[in-house]
mmCIF file of C-alpha atoms and ligand atoms in Angstrom:
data_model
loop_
_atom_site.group_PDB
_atom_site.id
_atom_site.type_symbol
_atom_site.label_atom_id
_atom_site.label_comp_id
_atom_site.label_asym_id
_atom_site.label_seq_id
_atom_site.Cartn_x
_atom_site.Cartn_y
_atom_site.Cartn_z
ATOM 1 C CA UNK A 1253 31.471 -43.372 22.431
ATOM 2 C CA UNK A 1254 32.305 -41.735 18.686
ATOM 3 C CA UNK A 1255 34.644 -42.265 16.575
ATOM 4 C CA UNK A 1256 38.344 -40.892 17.585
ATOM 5 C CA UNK A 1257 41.130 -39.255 16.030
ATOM 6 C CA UNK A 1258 41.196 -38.199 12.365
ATOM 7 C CA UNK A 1259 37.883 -39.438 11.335
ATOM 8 C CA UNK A 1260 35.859 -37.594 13.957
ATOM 9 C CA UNK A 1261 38.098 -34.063 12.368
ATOM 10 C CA UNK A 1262 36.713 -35.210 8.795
ATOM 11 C CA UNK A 1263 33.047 -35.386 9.452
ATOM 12 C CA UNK A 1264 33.247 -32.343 11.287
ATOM 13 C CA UNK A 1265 35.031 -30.246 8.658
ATOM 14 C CA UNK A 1266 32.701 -32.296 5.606
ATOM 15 C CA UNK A 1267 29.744 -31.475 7.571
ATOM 16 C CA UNK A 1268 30.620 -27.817 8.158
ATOM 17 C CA UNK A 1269 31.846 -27.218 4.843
ATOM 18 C CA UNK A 1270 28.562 -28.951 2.912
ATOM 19 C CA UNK A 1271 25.933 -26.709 5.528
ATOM 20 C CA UNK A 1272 28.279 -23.292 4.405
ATOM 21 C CA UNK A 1273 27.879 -24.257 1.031
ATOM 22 C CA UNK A 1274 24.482 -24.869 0.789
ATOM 23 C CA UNK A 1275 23.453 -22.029 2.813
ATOM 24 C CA UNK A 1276 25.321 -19.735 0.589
ATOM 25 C CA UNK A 1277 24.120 -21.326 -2.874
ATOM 26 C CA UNK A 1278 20.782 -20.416 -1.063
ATOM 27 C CA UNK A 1279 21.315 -16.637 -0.399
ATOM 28 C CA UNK A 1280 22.969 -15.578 -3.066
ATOM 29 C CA UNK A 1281 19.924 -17.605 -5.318
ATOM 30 C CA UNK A 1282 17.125 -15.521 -3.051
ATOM 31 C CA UNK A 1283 18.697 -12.486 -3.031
ATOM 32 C CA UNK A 1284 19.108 -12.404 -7.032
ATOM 33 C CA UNK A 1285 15.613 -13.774 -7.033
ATOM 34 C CA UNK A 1286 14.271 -10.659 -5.001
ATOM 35 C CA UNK A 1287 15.797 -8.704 -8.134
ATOM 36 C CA UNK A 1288 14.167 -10.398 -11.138
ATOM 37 C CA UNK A 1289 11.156 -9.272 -12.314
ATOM 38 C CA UNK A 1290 9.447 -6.775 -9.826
ATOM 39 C CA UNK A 1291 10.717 -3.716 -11.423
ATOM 40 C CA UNK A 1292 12.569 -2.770 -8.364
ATOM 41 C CA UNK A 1293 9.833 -3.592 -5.913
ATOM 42 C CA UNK A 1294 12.437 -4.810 -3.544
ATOM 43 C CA UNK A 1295 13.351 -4.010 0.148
ATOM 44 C CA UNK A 1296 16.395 -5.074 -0.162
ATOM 45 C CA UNK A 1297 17.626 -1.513 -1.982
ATOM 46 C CA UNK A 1298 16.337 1.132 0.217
ATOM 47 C CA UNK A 1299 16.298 5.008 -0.878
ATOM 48 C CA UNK A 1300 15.035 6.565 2.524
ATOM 49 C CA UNK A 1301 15.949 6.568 6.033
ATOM 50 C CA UNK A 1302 13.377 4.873 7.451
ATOM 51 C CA UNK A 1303 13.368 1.932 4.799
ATOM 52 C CA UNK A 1304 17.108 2.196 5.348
ATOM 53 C CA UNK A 1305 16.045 1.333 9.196
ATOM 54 C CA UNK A 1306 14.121 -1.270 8.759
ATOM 55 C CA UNK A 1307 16.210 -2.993 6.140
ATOM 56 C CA UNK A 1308 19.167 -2.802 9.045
ATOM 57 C CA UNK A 1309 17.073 -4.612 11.375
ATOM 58 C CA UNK A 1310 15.884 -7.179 8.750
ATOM 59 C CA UNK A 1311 19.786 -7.481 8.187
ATOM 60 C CA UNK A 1312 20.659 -8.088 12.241
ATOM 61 C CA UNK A 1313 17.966 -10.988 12.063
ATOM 62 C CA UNK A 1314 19.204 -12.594 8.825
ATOM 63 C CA UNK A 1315 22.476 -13.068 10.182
ATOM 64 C CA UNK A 1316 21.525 -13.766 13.655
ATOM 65 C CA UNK A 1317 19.029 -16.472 12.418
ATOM 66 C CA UNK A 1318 21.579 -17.825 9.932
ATOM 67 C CA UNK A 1319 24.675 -18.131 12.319
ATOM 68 C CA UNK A 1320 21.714 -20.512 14.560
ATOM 69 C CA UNK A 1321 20.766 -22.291 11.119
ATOM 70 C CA UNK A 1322 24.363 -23.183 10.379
ATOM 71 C CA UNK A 1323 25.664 -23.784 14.084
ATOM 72 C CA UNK A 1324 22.363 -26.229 14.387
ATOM 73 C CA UNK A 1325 22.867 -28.174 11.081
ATOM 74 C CA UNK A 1326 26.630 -28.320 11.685
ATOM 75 C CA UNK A 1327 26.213 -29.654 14.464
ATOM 76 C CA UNK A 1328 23.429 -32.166 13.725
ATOM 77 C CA UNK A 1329 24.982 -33.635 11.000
ATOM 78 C CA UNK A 1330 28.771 -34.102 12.705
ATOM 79 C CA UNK A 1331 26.785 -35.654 15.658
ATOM 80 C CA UNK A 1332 25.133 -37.682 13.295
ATOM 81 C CA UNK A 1333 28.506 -39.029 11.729
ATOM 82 C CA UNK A 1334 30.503 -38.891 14.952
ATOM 83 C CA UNK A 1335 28.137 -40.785 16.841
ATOM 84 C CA UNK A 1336 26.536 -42.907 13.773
ATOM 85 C CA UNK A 1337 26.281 -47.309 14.994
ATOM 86 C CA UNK A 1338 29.622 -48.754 15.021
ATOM 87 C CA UNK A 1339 30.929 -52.142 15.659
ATOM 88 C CA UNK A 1340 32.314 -51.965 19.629
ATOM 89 C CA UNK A 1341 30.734 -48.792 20.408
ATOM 90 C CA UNK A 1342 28.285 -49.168 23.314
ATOM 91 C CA UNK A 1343 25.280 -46.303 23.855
ATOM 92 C CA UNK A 1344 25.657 -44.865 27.204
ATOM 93 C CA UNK A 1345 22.878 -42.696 28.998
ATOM 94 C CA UNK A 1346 24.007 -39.361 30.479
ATOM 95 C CA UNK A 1347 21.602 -37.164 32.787
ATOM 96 C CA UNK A 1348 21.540 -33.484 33.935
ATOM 97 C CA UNK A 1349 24.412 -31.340 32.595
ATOM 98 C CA UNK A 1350 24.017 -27.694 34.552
ATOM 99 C CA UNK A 1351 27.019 -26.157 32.591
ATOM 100 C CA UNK A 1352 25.563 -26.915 29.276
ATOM 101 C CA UNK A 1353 21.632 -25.937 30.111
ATOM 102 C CA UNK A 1354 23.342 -22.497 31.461
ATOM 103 C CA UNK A 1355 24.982 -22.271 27.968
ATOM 104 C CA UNK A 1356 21.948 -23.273 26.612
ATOM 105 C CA UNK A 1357 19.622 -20.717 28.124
ATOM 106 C CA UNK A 1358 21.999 -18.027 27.947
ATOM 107 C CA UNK A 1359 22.943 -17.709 24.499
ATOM 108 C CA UNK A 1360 19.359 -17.572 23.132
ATOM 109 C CA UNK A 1361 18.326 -14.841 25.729
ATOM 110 C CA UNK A 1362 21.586 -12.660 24.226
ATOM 111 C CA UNK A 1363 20.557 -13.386 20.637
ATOM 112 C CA UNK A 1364 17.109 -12.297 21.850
ATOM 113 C CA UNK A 1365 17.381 -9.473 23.581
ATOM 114 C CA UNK A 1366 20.105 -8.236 20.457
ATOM 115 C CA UNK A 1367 17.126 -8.420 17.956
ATOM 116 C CA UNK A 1368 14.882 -6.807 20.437
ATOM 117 C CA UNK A 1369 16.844 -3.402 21.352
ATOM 118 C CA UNK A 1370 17.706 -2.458 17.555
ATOM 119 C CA UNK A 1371 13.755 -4.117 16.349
ATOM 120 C CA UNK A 1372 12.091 -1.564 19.337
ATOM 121 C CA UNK A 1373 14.364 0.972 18.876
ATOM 122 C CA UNK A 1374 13.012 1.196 15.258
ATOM 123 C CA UNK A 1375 9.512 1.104 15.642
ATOM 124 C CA UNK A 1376 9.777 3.504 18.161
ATOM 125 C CA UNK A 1377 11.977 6.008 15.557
ATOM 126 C CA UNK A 1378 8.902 4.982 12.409
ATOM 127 C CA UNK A 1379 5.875 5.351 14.672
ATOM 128 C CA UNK A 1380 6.808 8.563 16.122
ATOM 129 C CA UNK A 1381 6.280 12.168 14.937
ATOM 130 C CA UNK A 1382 7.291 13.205 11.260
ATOM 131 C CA UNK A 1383 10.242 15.536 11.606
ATOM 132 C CA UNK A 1384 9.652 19.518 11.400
ATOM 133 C CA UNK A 1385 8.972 21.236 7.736
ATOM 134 C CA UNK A 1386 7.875 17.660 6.301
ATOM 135 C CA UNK A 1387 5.473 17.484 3.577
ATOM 136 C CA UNK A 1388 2.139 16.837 4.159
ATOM 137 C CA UNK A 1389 0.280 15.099 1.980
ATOM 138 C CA UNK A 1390 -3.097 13.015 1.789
ATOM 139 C CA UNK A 1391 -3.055 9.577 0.630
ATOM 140 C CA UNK A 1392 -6.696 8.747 -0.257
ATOM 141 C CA UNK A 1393 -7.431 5.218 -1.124
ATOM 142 C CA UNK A 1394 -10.049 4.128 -3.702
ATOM 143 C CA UNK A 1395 -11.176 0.997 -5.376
ATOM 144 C CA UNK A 1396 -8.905 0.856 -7.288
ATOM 145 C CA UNK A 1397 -6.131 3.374 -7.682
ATOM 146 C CA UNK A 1398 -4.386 6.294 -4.942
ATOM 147 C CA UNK A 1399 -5.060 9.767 -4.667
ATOM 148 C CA UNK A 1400 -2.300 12.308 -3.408
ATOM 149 C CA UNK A 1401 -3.686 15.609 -2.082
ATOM 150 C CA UNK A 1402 -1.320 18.160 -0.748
ATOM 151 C CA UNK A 1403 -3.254 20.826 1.350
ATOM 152 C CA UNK A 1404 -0.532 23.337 1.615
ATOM 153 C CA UNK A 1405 0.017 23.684 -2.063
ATOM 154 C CA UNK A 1406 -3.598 22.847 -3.331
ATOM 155 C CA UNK A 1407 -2.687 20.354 -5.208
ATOM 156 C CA UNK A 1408 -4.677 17.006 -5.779
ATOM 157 C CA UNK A 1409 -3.359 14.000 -8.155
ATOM 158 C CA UNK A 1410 -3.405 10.392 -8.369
ATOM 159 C CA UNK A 1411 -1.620 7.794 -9.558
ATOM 160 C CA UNK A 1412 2.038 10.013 -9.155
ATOM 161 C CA UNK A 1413 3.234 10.666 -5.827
ATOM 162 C CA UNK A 1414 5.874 13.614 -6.829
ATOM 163 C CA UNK A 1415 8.047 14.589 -3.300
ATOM 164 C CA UNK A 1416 11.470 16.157 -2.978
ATOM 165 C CA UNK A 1417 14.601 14.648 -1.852
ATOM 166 C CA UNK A 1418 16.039 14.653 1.302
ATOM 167 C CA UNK A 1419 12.919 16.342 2.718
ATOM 168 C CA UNK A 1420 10.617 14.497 5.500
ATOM 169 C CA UNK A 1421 7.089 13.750 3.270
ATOM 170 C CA UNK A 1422 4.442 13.218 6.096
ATOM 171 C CA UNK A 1423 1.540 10.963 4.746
ATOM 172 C CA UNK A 1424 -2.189 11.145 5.848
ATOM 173 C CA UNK A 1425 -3.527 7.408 4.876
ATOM 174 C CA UNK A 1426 -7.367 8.096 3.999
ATOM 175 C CA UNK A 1427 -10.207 5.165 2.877
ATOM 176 C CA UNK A 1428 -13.284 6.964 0.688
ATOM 177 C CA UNK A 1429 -13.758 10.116 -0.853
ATOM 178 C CA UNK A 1430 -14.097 14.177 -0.349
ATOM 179 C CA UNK A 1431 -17.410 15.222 -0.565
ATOM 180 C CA UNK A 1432 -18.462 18.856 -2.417
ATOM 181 C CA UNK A 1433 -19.471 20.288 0.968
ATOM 182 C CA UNK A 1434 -15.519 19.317 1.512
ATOM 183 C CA UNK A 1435 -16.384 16.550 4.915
ATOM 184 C CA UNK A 1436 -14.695 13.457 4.105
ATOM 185 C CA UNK A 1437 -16.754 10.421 3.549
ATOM 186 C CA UNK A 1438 -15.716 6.583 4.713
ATOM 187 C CA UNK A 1439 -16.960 5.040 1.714
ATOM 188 C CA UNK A 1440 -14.165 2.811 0.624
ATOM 189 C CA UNK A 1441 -12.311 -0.520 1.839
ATOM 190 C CA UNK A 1442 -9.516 -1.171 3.479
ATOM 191 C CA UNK A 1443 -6.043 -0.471 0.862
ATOM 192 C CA UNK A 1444 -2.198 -0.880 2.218
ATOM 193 C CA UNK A 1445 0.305 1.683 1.079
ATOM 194 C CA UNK A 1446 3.330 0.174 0.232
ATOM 195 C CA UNK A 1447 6.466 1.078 -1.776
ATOM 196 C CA UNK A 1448 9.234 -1.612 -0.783
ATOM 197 C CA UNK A 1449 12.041 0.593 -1.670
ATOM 198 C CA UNK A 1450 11.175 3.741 0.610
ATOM 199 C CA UNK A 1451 8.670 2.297 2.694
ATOM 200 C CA UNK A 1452 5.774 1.102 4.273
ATOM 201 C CA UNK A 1453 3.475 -1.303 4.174
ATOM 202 C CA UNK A 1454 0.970 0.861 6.278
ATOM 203 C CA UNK A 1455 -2.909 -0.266 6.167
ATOM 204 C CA UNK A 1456 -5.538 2.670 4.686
ATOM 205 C CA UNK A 1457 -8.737 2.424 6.897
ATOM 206 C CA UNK A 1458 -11.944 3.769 6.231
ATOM 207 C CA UNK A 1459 -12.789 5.606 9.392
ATOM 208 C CA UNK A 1460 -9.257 5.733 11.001
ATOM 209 C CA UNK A 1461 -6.362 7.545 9.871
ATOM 210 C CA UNK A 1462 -2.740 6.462 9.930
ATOM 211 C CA UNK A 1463 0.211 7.949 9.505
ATOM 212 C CA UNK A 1464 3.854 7.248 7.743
ATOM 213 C CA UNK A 1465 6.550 9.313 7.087
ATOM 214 C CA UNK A 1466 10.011 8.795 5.530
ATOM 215 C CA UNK A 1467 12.702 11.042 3.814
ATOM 216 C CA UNK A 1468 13.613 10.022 0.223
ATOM 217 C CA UNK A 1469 17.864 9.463 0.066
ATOM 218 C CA UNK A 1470 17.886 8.936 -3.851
ATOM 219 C CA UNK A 1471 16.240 10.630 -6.932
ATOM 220 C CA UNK A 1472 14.446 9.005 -9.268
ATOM 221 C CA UNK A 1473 11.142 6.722 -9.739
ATOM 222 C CA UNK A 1474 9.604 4.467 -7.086
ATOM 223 C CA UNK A 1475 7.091 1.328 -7.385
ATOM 224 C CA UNK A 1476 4.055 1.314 -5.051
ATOM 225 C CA UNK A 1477 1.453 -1.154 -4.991
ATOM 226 C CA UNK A 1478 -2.047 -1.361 -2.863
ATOM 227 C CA UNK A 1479 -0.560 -4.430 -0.625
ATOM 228 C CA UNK A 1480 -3.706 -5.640 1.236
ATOM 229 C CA UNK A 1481 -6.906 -7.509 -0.711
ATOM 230 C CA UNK A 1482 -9.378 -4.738 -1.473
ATOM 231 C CA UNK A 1483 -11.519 -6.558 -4.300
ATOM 232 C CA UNK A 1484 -11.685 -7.362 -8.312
ATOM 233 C CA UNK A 1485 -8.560 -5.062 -9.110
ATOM 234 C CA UNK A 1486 -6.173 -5.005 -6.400
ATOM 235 C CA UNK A 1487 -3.564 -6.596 -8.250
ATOM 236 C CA UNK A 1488 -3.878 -3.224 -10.820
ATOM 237 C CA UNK A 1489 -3.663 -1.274 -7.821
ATOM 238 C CA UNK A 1490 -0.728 0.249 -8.457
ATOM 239 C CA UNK A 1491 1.117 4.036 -8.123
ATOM 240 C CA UNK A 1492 4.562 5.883 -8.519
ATOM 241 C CA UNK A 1493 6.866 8.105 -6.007
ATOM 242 C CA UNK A 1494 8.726 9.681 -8.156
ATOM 243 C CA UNK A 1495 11.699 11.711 -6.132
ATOM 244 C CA UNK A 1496 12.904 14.812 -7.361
ATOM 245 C CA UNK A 1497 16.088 17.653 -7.090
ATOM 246 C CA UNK A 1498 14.438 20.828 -5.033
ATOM 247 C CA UNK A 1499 14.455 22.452 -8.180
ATOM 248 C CA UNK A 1500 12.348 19.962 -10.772
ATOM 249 C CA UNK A 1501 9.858 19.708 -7.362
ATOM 250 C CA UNK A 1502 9.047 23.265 -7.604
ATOM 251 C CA UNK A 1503 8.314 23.397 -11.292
ATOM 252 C CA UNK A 1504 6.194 20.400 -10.860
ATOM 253 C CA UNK A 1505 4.428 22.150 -8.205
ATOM 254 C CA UNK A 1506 4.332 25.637 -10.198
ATOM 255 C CA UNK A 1507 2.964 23.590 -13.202
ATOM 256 C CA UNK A 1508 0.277 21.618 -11.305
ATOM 257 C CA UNK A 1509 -0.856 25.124 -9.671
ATOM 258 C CA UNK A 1510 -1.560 26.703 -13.062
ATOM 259 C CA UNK A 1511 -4.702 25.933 -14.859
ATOM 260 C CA UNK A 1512 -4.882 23.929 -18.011
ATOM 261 C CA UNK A 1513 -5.038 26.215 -20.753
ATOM 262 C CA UNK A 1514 -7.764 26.078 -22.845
ATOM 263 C CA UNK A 1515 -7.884 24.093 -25.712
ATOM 264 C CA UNK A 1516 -5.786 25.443 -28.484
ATOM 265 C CA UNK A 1517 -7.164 24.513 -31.799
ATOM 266 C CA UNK A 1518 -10.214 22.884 -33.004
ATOM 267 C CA UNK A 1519 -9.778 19.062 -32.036
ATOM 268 C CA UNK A 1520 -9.099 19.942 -28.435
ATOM 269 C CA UNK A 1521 -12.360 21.806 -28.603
ATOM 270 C CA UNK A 1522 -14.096 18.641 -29.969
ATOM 271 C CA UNK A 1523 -12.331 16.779 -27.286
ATOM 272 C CA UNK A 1524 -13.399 19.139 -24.528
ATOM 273 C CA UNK A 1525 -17.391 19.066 -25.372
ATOM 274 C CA UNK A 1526 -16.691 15.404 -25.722
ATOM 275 C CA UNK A 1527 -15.773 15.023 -22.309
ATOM 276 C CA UNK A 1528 -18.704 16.973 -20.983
ATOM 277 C CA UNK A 1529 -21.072 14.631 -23.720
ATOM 278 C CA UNK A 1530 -19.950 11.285 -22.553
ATOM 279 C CA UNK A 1531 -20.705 12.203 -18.941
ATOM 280 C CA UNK A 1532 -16.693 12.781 -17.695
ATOM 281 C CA UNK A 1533 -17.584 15.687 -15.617
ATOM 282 C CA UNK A 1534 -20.253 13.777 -13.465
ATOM 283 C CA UNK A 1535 -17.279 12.188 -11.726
ATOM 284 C CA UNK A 1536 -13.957 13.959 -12.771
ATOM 285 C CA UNK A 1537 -13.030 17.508 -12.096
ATOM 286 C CA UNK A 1538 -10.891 19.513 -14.671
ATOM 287 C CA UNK A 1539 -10.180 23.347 -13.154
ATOM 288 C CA UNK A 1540 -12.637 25.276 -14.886
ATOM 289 C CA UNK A 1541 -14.635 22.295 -16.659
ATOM 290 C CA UNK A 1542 -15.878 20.498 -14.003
ATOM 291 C CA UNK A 1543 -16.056 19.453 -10.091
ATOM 292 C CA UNK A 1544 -16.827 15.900 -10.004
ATOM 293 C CA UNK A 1545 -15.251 14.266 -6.996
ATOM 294 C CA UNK A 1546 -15.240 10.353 -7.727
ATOM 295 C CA UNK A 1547 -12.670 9.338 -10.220
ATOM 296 C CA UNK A 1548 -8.919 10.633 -10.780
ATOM 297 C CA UNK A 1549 -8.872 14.611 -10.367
ATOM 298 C CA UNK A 1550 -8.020 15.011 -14.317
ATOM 299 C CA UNK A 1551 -7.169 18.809 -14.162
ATOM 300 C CA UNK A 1552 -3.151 17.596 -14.860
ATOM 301 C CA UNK A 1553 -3.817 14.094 -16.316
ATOM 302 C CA UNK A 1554 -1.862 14.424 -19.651
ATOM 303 C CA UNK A 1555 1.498 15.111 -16.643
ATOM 304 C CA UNK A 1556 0.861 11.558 -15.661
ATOM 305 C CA UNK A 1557 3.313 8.856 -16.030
ATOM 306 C CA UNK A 1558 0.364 6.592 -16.074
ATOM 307 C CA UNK A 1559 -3.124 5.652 -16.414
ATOM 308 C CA UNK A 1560 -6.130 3.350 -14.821
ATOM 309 C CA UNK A 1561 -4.441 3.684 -11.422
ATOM 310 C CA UNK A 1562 -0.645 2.883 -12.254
ATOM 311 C CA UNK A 1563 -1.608 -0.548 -14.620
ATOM 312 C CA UNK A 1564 -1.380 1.874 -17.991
ATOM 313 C CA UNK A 1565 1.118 3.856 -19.675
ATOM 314 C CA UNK A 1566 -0.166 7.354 -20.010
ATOM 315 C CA UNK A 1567 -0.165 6.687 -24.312
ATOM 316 C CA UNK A 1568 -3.268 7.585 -26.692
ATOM 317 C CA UNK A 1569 -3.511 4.123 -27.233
ATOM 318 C CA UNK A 1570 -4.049 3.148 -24.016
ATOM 319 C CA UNK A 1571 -5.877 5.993 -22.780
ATOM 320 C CA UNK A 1572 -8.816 4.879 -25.324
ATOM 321 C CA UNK A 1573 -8.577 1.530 -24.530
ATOM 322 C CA UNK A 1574 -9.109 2.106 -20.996
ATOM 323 C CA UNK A 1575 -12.063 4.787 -21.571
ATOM 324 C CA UNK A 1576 -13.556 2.787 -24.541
ATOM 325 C CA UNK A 1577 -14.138 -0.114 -21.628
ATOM 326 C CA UNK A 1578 -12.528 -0.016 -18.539
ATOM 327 C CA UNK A 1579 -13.919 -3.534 -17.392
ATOM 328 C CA UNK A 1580 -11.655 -5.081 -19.484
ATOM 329 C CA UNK A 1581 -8.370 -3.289 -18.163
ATOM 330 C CA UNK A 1582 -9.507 -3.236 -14.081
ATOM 331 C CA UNK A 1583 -12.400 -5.807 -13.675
ATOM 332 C CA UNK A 1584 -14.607 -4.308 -11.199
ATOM 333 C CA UNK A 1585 -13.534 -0.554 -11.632
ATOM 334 C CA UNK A 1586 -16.120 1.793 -11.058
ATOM 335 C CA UNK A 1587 -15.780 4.020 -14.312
ATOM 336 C CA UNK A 1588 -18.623 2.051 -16.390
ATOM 337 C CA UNK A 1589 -18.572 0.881 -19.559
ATOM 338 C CA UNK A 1590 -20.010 2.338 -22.986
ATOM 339 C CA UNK A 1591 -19.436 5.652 -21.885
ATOM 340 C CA UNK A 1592 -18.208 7.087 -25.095
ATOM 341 C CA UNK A 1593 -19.807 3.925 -27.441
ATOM 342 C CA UNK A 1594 -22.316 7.217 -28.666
ATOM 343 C CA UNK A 1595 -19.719 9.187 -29.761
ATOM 344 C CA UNK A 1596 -17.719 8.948 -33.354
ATOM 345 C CA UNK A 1597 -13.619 7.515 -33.661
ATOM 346 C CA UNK A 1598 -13.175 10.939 -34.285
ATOM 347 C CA UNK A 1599 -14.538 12.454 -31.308
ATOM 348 C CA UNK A 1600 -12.839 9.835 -29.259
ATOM 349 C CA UNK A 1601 -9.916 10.953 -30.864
ATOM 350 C CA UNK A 1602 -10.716 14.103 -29.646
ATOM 351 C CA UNK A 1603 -11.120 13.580 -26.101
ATOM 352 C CA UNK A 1604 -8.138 11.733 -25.808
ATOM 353 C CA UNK A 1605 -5.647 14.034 -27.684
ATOM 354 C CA UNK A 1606 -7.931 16.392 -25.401
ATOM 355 C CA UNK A 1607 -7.253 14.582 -22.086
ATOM 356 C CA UNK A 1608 -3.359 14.404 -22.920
ATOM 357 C CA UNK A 1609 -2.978 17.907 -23.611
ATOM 358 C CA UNK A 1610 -3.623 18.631 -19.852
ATOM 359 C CA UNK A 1611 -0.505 19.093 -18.741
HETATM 360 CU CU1 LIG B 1383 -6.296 -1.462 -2.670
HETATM 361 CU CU2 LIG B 1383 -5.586 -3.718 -2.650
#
């Protein structure tokens, strides 16, 4: 038999006290890790209901799982001292013990079926209908960047994801790409949407639409990233939700439902026939300059926060660096390269002082 008396009291409490500490040296050291460096791409500060949700369940377990880790290692190492070889001490065989395989049983089962009610409870709330009045919008996924089309207010960007707070936003998760004749065409791979702070990760299917919803809590600008292997660039597959008061939403909307105006002086002129001579229009469509359907709708580009599908800052710099040759920003992307190698450094200028005045 173990030890008796006051020695048997000191393990325990040494043992206790060295799993507590360690345990908490270790959360507080992963939960600042989750903070450094990821630009707020953490779930672990949720600004919607539904990430809210599932951050509350993620919570339940953590604690649940830890009170096991620290019961178990307590335990193992006091047994471990309490019970260690000692001069006298004889081993002695026990068998069968139906009050402690009761206990046994029955506690897991409870911390079971406690992570099971809140865990179906909340897939059952996120897989169910978006709430009345939410808006819709179209996700479409592309090698490699996102495309947000909003049918009600005929609006289609990419890159931005610009919603409201405190109202639903229903998303329609869509793999290829609108064709003139307006049928939809399964031409792409499979993306995940994913922005850890409000939610998701949802997979983007060619040939199957799903579905996520979730009403922003906070203002302000959100982190997404493409979070499922789609090829060269789907580290640079990257986009923004950026949340706004009622009132900045419907000015973005009013802006994004007026056409560009035309160009203004003689270098956005220069820039505009530049876009038609390096072949722009074949693929991008700019309200009243063209209707190509394959890259980045461009009719609002120069609104963008970024570029070259959330990897570049919306700058003249890095606009020409990423039309002069995209290969080198997103290896892999589908906009070729030498597209404007025939044209002058001023006509690039152009085209980009062109492309950023589309506001
Ligand atoms: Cu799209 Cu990874």
């Amino acid at each position: 038999m173990g030890r008796s008396g006051p020695g048997r009291i000191i393990a325990l409490v040494v043992s206790v006290g060295i799993t507590l500490a360690v345990s908490a040296i270790l959360y507080y050291w992963f939960r600042e890790a989750a903070f450094l460096g990821n630009d707020y791409q953490s779930t672990f500060e949720p600004a919607s209901d539904n990430a809210e949700k599932v951050q509350s369940v993620y919570v339940l377990v953590f604690w649940l799982a830890g009170a096991v880790f620290v019961g178990v290692m307590a335990l193992t190492l006091a047994f471990a001292l309490m019970f260690r070889e000692q001069e006298g001490a004889e081993a002695v065989q026990s068998h069968g013990n139906s009050r402690l395989e009761i206990l046994w049983t029955f506690i897991p089962v409870v911390i079971v079926v406690a992570m099971a009610v809140p865990t179906f409870d909340a897939i059952v709330e996120l897989e169910g209908d978006a709430p009345e009045g939410a808006l819709e919008v179209e996700v479409v996924g592309h090698q490699w960047w996102f495309e947000f089309r909003y049918g009600d207010e005929g609006i289609v960007t990419a890159t931005d994801l610009h919603i409201p707070v405190d109202r639903a936003v229903h998303l329609t998760l869509l793999s290829g790409n609108y064709q003139a004749d307006g049928s939809f065409k399964d031409n792409d791979v499979i993306h995940s949407f994913w922005v850890p702070r409000l939610m998701g990760k949802k997979d983007i299917m060619p040939g199957h639409e799903n579905h996520l919803w979730f009403t922003p809590s906070e203002t302000g600008t959100f982190l997404g990233q493409c979070a499922e292997f789609c090829g060269l660039s789907h580290a640079k597959m990257r986009f923004r939700v950026i949340v706004h008061t009622q009132e900045e939403y419907d000015a973005w909307v009013a802006a994004q439902q007026t056409a560009p105006a035309a160009p203004t002086d003689e270098q956005l002129a220069a820039g505009q026939e530049a876009f038609t001579a390096a072949g722009c229009i074949g693929c991008h469509a700019v309200e009243g300059v063209s209707s190509g359907l394959v890259g980045p709708n461009l009719t609002h580009v120069g609104s963008r926060s970024a570029i070259a599908g959330g990897w570049l800052e919306n700058t003249p710099a890095d606009l020409e660096s990423w039309i002069r040759k995209p290969s080198s920003v997103k290896p892999g992307s589908h906009m070729p390269d030498g597209l404007v190698d025939g044209l002058s450094q001023e006509q690039v200028d152009a085209l980009v002082a062109y492309l950023q005045s589309l506001k």
